[in-house]
XYZ file of C-alpha atoms in Angstrom:
77
model
C -0.135 0.155 -0.205
C 1.300 3.330 -0.644
C 1.799 6.884 0.942
C -1.574 8.384 -0.538
C -3.204 4.834 -0.195
C -2.917 4.578 3.743
C -4.190 8.424 3.951
C -7.368 7.751 2.121
C -7.551 4.005 4.139
C -7.499 6.250 7.006
C -10.197 9.049 6.058
C -12.235 6.605 4.852
C -12.088 4.737 8.600
C -12.886 7.742 10.286
C -15.036 8.750 8.250
C -17.275 6.038 9.150
C -16.089 6.235 12.670
C -17.687 9.384 12.782
C -20.637 8.666 11.084
C -21.442 5.702 12.959
C -20.950 7.834 16.294
C -23.309 10.474 14.780
C -25.309 7.682 14.907
C -25.008 6.277 17.981
C -25.293 9.776 19.736
C -28.177 11.401 17.862
C -30.125 7.685 16.715
C -30.628 6.134 13.992
C -33.903 6.789 12.515
C -34.170 6.775 9.003
C -34.526 10.244 8.601
C -30.637 10.731 9.956
C -29.757 8.022 8.013
C -31.869 9.646 4.866
C -29.574 13.313 5.522
C -26.770 11.925 6.049
C -26.959 9.800 2.977
C -28.388 12.509 1.447
C -25.411 14.731 2.018
C -23.016 12.182 1.298
C -24.061 11.852 -2.143
C -23.947 15.204 -3.072
C -20.090 15.322 -2.318
C -19.772 12.471 -4.150
C -21.641 14.143 -6.984
C -19.265 16.922 -6.526
C -15.741 14.792 -6.172
C -17.148 13.339 -9.284
C -17.429 17.294 -11.151
C -13.690 18.038 -9.477
C -11.910 15.058 -11.019
C -13.717 14.796 -14.213
C -12.485 18.748 -15.127
C -8.846 17.564 -13.540
C -8.795 14.262 -15.856
C -8.732 12.318 -13.090
C -10.889 8.458 -13.245
C -12.006 8.054 -10.232
C -12.198 4.218 -8.797
C -16.207 5.125 -8.743
C -18.504 6.236 -11.424
C -21.201 6.093 -9.630
C -22.395 5.169 -5.441
C -21.725 2.544 -3.754
C -25.151 2.332 -2.148
C -27.230 -1.018 -1.262
C -29.687 -1.879 -3.317
C -33.695 -1.712 -1.652
C -35.567 0.945 0.454
C -33.273 3.474 0.358
C -32.332 3.369 -3.399
C -35.422 2.870 -4.829
C -36.693 5.877 -2.451
C -33.618 7.844 -4.379
C -34.755 7.426 -7.865
C -31.574 3.971 -7.995
C -32.007 0.584 -8.825
């Protein structure tokens, strides 16, 4: 794993830890989880747009969501 990959993994892990700890602190309601997911997806769209401007290819072209109620509610598969 390169130094850059190590830093990226740390960012991913800390983001996940923060999200789960937020839900534990504030209660994991469907509304809270939906709001968090929408916020994350908006930022992911901005990151993809910036990567495209820079001519960079990202690992994922679309959000990695579990299919089911959340995906259907948000217009996904």
